[in-house]
Each structure stands twice: as C-alpha cells, then as structure tokens.
Amino acid sequence: MSGAATAGLVLLVVWAFEVSLERAAVLAPVIVVAFGAAAGVVLIWAKVGWESLGRSRRPWLVVGIAAAALALIAALSLLGVNLPRE
C-alpha cells in the first residue's frame, strides 16, 4: 500500500512540475516527507479551526463570512482583477 502511495506521489510530482521520472524517483523520499508534512499542517489547522468555530457564539455567521470571502476572491480571480503594484 505504501509503495503504491509513493508511486502515486512521484507520478503526481512528474505531472505537476514537469520533471523527469528518474529525477522524481530519486527524490521520492523527499516527496513523501514533504507531502506528509503538508498533510500534518493541514490537519492541525483544520482541528484548530474546528475547535475555534465550536467556541464561537455564532458559528454560522463565521462560516457565512468565510464562505463569502472565498467566493469574492474566486469571483475577482475569474474576472481577472489585478491589485495595483507599487
């Protein structure tokens, strides 16, 4: 099972970053550690967010504001709005 997961991660990196299969295979331990660390960070922040949401007085308001902010960012990105640069 772990071999299949490692092969899948290597193929994902080959596809996403357009590196050679040989180079990605050599970097397989680094790829596995990086994906594991990223998954750990996502899980920790998801737990923190869930507990914080549970402690808030109006959790649906918080969820609504977060969803509206994400929808606004997605809409502006699709429209091609660029922020001014200095």
CSV table of N, CA and C in Angstrom, one decimal:
chain,number,residue,atom,x,y,z
A,1,MET,N,0.8,-1.2,0.0
A,1,MET,CA,0.0,0.0,0.0
A,1,MET,C,0.9,1.3,0.0
A,2,SER,N,1.9,1.3,0.8
A,2,SER,CA,2.8,2.4,0.9
A,2,SER,C,3.6,2.6,-0.4
A,3,GLY,N,3.9,1.5,-1.0
A,3,GLY,CA,4.6,1.6,-2.3
A,3,GLY,C,3.7,2.2,-3.4
A,4,ALA,N,2.5,1.8,-3.4
A,4,ALA,CA,1.5,2.4,-4.4
A,4,ALA,C,1.3,3.9,-4.1
A,5,ALA,N,1.3,4.3,-2.8
A,5,ALA,CA,1.1,5.7,-2.5
A,5,ALA,C,2.3,6.5,-2.9
A,6,THR,N,3.5,5.9,-2.7
A,6,THR,CA,4.7,6.6,-3.1
A,6,THR,C,4.8,6.7,-4.6
A,7,ALA,N,4.4,5.7,-5.3
A,7,ALA,CA,4.4,5.8,-6.8
A,7,ALA,C,3.5,6.8,-7.3
A,8,GLY,N,2.3,6.9,-6.6
A,8,GLY,CA,1.3,7.9,-7.0
A,8,GLY,C,1.8,9.3,-6.7
A,9,LEU,N,2.5,9.5,-5.6
A,9,LEU,CA,3.0,10.8,-5.3
A,9,LEU,C,4.1,11.2,-6.3
A,10,VAL,N,4.9,10.2,-6.7
A,10,VAL,CA,6.0,10.5,-7.7
A,10,VAL,C,5.4,10.9,-9.0
A,11,LEU,N,4.4,10.1,-9.4
A,11,LEU,CA,3.7,10.5,-10.7
A,11,LEU,C,3.0,11.8,-10.6
A,12,LEU,N,2.5,12.1,-9.5
A,12,LEU,CA,1.8,13.4,-9.3
A,12,LEU,C,2.8,14.6,-9.5
A,13,VAL,N,4.0,14.4,-8.9
A,13,VAL,CA,5.1,15.4,-9.0
A,13,VAL,C,5.6,15.5,-10.4
A,14,VAL,N,5.7,14.4,-11.1
A,14,VAL,CA,6.1,14.4,-12.5
A,14,VAL,C,5.1,15.2,-13.3
A,15,TRP,N,3.9,14.9,-13.1
A,15,TRP,CA,2.8,15.6,-13.9
A,15,TRP,C,2.7,17.1,-13.5
A,16,ALA,N,2.8,17.4,-12.2
A,16,ALA,CA,2.6,18.8,-11.8
A,16,ALA,C,3.8,19.7,-12.1
A,17,PHE,N,5.0,19.2,-11.9
A,17,PHE,CA,6.1,20.0,-12.0
A,17,PHE,C,7.0,19.8,-13.3
A,18,GLU,N,6.5,18.8,-14.1
A,18,GLU,CA,7.2,18.5,-15.4
A,18,GLU,C,8.7,18.2,-15.2
A,19,VAL,N,9.0,17.4,-14.2
A,19,VAL,CA,10.3,16.9,-14.1
A,19,VAL,C,10.4,15.5,-14.6
A,20,SER,N,11.6,15.0,-14.9
A,20,SER,CA,11.7,13.6,-15.4
A,20,SER,C,11.4,12.6,-14.4
A,21,LEU,N,10.9,11.5,-14.8
A,21,LEU,CA,10.5,10.4,-13.9
A,21,LEU,C,11.7,9.9,-13.1
A,22,GLU,N,12.9,9.9,-13.7
A,22,GLU,CA,14.1,9.4,-13.0
A,22,GLU,C,14.4,10.3,-11.8
A,23,ARG,N,14.4,11.6,-12.1
A,23,ARG,CA,14.7,12.6,-11.1
A,23,ARG,C,13.7,12.6,-9.9
A,24,ALA,N,12.4,12.4,-10.3
A,24,ALA,CA,11.4,12.3,-9.2
A,24,ALA,C,11.5,11.0,-8.4
A,25,ALA,N,11.9,9.9,-9.1
A,25,ALA,CA,12.1,8.7,-8.4
A,25,ALA,C,13.3,8.8,-7.4
A,26,VAL,N,14.3,9.5,-7.8
A,26,VAL,CA,15.5,9.7,-6.8
A,26,VAL,C,15.0,10.6,-5.7
A,27,LEU,N,14.1,11.6,-5.9
A,27,LEU,CA,13.7,12.4,-4.9
A,27,LEU,C,12.4,11.9,-4.1
A,28,ALA,N,12.1,10.6,-4.3
A,28,ALA,CA,10.9,10.1,-3.7
A,28,ALA,C,10.9,10.2,-2.2
A,29,PRO,N,12.0,9.9,-1.5
A,29,PRO,CA,11.9,10.1,0.0
A,29,PRO,C,11.6,11.6,0.4
A,30,VAL,N,12.1,12.5,-0.3
A,30,VAL,CA,11.8,13.9,0.0
A,30,VAL,C,10.4,14.3,-0.4
A,31,ILE,N,9.9,13.7,-1.4
A,31,ILE,CA,8.5,14.0,-1.8
A,31,ILE,C,7.5,13.4,-0.8
A,32,VAL,N,7.8,12.2,-0.3
A,32,VAL,CA,6.9,11.6,0.7
A,32,VAL,C,7.0,12.4,2.0
A,33,VAL,N,8.1,12.8,2.4
A,33,VAL,CA,8.2,13.6,3.7
A,33,VAL,C,7.5,15.0,3.5
A,34,ALA,N,7.7,15.6,2.3
A,34,ALA,CA,7.1,16.9,2.1
A,34,ALA,C,5.5,16.8,2.1
A,35,PHE,N,5.0,15.8,1.4
A,35,PHE,CA,3.6,15.6,1.4
A,35,PHE,C,3.0,15.2,2.8
A,36,GLY,N,3.8,14.5,3.6
A,36,GLY,CA,3.4,14.1,4.9
A,36,GLY,C,3.4,15.3,5.8
A,37,ALA,N,4.4,16.2,5.7
A,37,ALA,CA,4.4,17.4,6.5
A,37,ALA,C,3.3,18.4,6.1
A,38,ALA,N,3.0,18.5,4.8
A,38,ALA,CA,1.9,19.3,4.4
A,38,ALA,C,0.6,18.8,4.9
A,39,ALA,N,0.4,17.5,4.8
A,39,ALA,CA,-0.9,16.9,5.3
A,39,ALA,C,-1.0,17.1,6.8
A,40,GLY,N,0.1,17.0,7.6
A,40,GLY,CA,0.1,17.3,9.0
A,40,GLY,C,-0.3,18.7,9.3
A,41,VAL,N,0.3,19.7,8.6
A,41,VAL,CA,-0.1,21.1,8.8
A,41,VAL,C,-1.6,21.3,8.5
A,42,VAL,N,-2.1,20.7,7.4
A,42,VAL,CA,-3.5,20.9,7.1
A,42,VAL,C,-4.4,20.3,8.2
A,43,LEU,N,-4.0,19.2,8.7
A,43,LEU,CA,-4.8,18.6,9.7
A,43,LEU,C,-4.8,19.4,11.0
A,44,ILE,N,-3.6,19.9,11.4
A,44,ILE,CA,-3.6,20.7,12.6
A,44,ILE,C,-4.4,22.0,12.5
A,45,TRP,N,-4.3,22.6,11.4
A,45,TRP,CA,-5.0,23.9,11.2
A,45,TRP,C,-6.5,23.6,11.1
A,46,ALA,N,-6.9,22.5,10.5
A,46,ALA,CA,-8.3,22.1,10.4
A,46,ALA,C,-8.9,21.9,11.8
A,47,LYS,N,-8.1,21.2,12.7
A,47,LYS,CA,-8.5,21.0,14.1
A,47,LYS,C,-8.6,22.3,14.8
A,48,VAL,N,-7.7,23.2,14.6
A,48,VAL,CA,-7.7,24.5,15.3
A,48,VAL,C,-8.9,25.3,14.9
A,49,GLY,N,-9.2,25.3,13.6
A,49,GLY,CA,-10.4,26.0,13.0
A,49,GLY,C,-11.7,25.4,13.5
A,50,TRP,N,-11.7,24.1,13.6
A,50,TRP,CA,-13.0,23.4,14.1
A,50,TRP,C,-13.2,23.7,15.5
A,51,GLU,N,-12.2,23.7,16.4
A,51,GLU,CA,-12.3,24.0,17.8
A,51,GLU,C,-12.7,25.4,18.0
A,52,SER,N,-12.1,26.3,17.2
A,52,SER,CA,-12.4,27.7,17.3
A,52,SER,C,-13.8,28.0,16.9
A,53,LEU,N,-14.2,27.4,15.9
A,53,LEU,CA,-15.6,27.5,15.4
A,53,LEU,C,-16.6,27.0,16.5
A,54,GLY,N,-16.3,25.9,17.1
A,54,GLY,CA,-17.1,25.4,18.2
A,54,GLY,C,-17.2,26.3,19.4
A,55,ARG,N,-16.2,27.1,19.6
A,55,ARG,CA,-16.2,28.1,20.8
A,55,ARG,C,-16.9,29.4,20.5
A,56,SER,N,-17.1,29.7,19.2
A,56,SER,CA,-17.7,31.0,18.9
A,56,SER,C,-19.2,31.0,19.2
A,57,ARG,N,-19.7,32.2,19.5
A,57,ARG,CA,-21.1,32.4,19.9
A,57,ARG,C,-22.0,32.2,18.7
A,58,ARG,N,-21.6,32.6,17.5
A,58,ARG,CA,-22.4,32.5,16.3
A,58,ARG,C,-21.6,31.8,15.2
A,59,PRO,N,-21.5,30.4,15.3
A,59,PRO,CA,-20.7,29.7,14.3
A,59,PRO,C,-21.2,29.9,12.9
A,60,TRP,N,-22.5,29.9,12.6
A,60,TRP,CA,-23.0,30.1,11.2
A,60,TRP,C,-22.6,31.4,10.6
A,61,LEU,N,-22.5,32.4,11.4
A,61,LEU,CA,-22.1,33.7,10.9
A,61,LEU,C,-20.6,33.7,10.5
A,62,VAL,N,-19.8,33.0,11.3
A,62,VAL,CA,-18.4,32.9,11.0
A,62,VAL,C,-18.2,32.1,9.7
A,63,VAL,N,-19.0,31.0,9.5
A,63,VAL,CA,-18.9,30.2,8.3
A,63,VAL,C,-19.4,31.0,7.1
A,64,GLY,N,-20.5,31.8,7.3
A,64,GLY,CA,-21.0,32.6,6.2
A,64,GLY,C,-20.0,33.7,5.7
A,65,ILE,N,-19.4,34.3,6.7
A,65,ILE,CA,-18.4,35.3,6.3
A,65,ILE,C,-17.2,34.7,5.6
A,66,ALA,N,-16.7,33.6,6.1
A,66,ALA,CA,-15.6,32.9,5.4
A,66,ALA,C,-16.0,32.5,4.0
A,67,ALA,N,-17.2,31.9,3.9
A,67,ALA,CA,-17.6,31.5,2.5
A,67,ALA,C,-17.8,32.7,1.6
A,68,ALA,N,-18.3,33.8,2.1
A,68,ALA,CA,-18.5,35.0,1.3
A,68,ALA,C,-17.1,35.5,0.9
A,69,ALA,N,-16.1,35.5,1.8
A,69,ALA,CA,-14.8,36.0,1.4
A,69,ALA,C,-14.1,35.1,0.3
A,70,LEU,N,-14.3,33.8,0.5
A,70,LEU,CA,-13.7,32.9,-0.5
A,70,LEU,C,-14.4,33.1,-1.9
A,71,ALA,N,-15.7,33.3,-1.8
A,71,ALA,CA,-16.5,33.5,-3.1
A,71,ALA,C,-16.1,34.8,-3.8
A,72,LEU,N,-15.8,35.8,-3.0
A,72,LEU,CA,-15.4,37.1,-3.5
A,72,LEU,C,-14.0,37.0,-4.2
A,73,ILE,N,-13.1,36.3,-3.5
A,73,ILE,CA,-11.8,36.1,-4.0
A,73,ILE,C,-11.8,35.3,-5.3
A,74,ALA,N,-12.6,34.2,-5.3
A,74,ALA,CA,-12.8,33.4,-6.5
A,74,ALA,C,-13.4,34.2,-7.7
A,75,ALA,N,-14.4,35.0,-7.4
A,75,ALA,CA,-15.0,35.8,-8.4
A,75,ALA,C,-14.1,36.8,-9.0
A,76,LEU,N,-13.4,37.5,-8.2
A,76,LEU,CA,-12.4,38.5,-8.6
A,76,LEU,C,-11.3,37.9,-9.4
A,77,SER,N,-10.9,36.7,-9.0
A,77,SER,CA,-9.8,36.0,-9.8
A,77,SER,C,-10.3,35.6,-11.2
A,78,LEU,N,-11.6,35.1,-11.2
A,78,LEU,CA,-12.1,34.7,-12.5
A,78,LEU,C,-12.3,35.9,-13.4
A,79,LEU,N,-12.6,37.0,-12.9
A,79,LEU,CA,-12.8,38.2,-13.7
A,79,LEU,C,-11.5,38.9,-14.1
A,80,GLY,N,-10.4,38.4,-13.5
A,80,GLY,CA,-9.1,38.9,-13.9
A,80,GLY,C,-8.7,40.2,-13.3
A,81,VAL,N,-9.3,40.5,-12.1
A,81,VAL,CA,-8.9,41.8,-11.4
A,81,VAL,C,-7.5,41.7,-10.8
A,82,ASN,N,-6.7,42.6,-11.1
A,82,ASN,CA,-5.4,42.7,-10.5
A,82,ASN,C,-5.2,43.8,-9.5
A,83,LEU,N,-4.5,43.5,-8.4
A,83,LEU,CA,-4.3,44.6,-7.4
A,83,LEU,C,-3.2,45.5,-7.9
A,84,PRO,N,-3.3,46.8,-7.6
A,84,PRO,CA,-2.2,47.7,-8.0
A,84,PRO,C,-0.9,47.4,-7.3
A,85,ARG,N,0.2,47.5,-8.1
A,85,ARG,CA,1.5,47.3,-7.6
A,85,ARG,C,2.2,48.6,-7.4
A,86,GLU,N,3.1,48.6,-6.4
A,86,GLU,CA,3.9,49.8,-6.2
A,86,GLU,C,5.1,49.8,-7.0
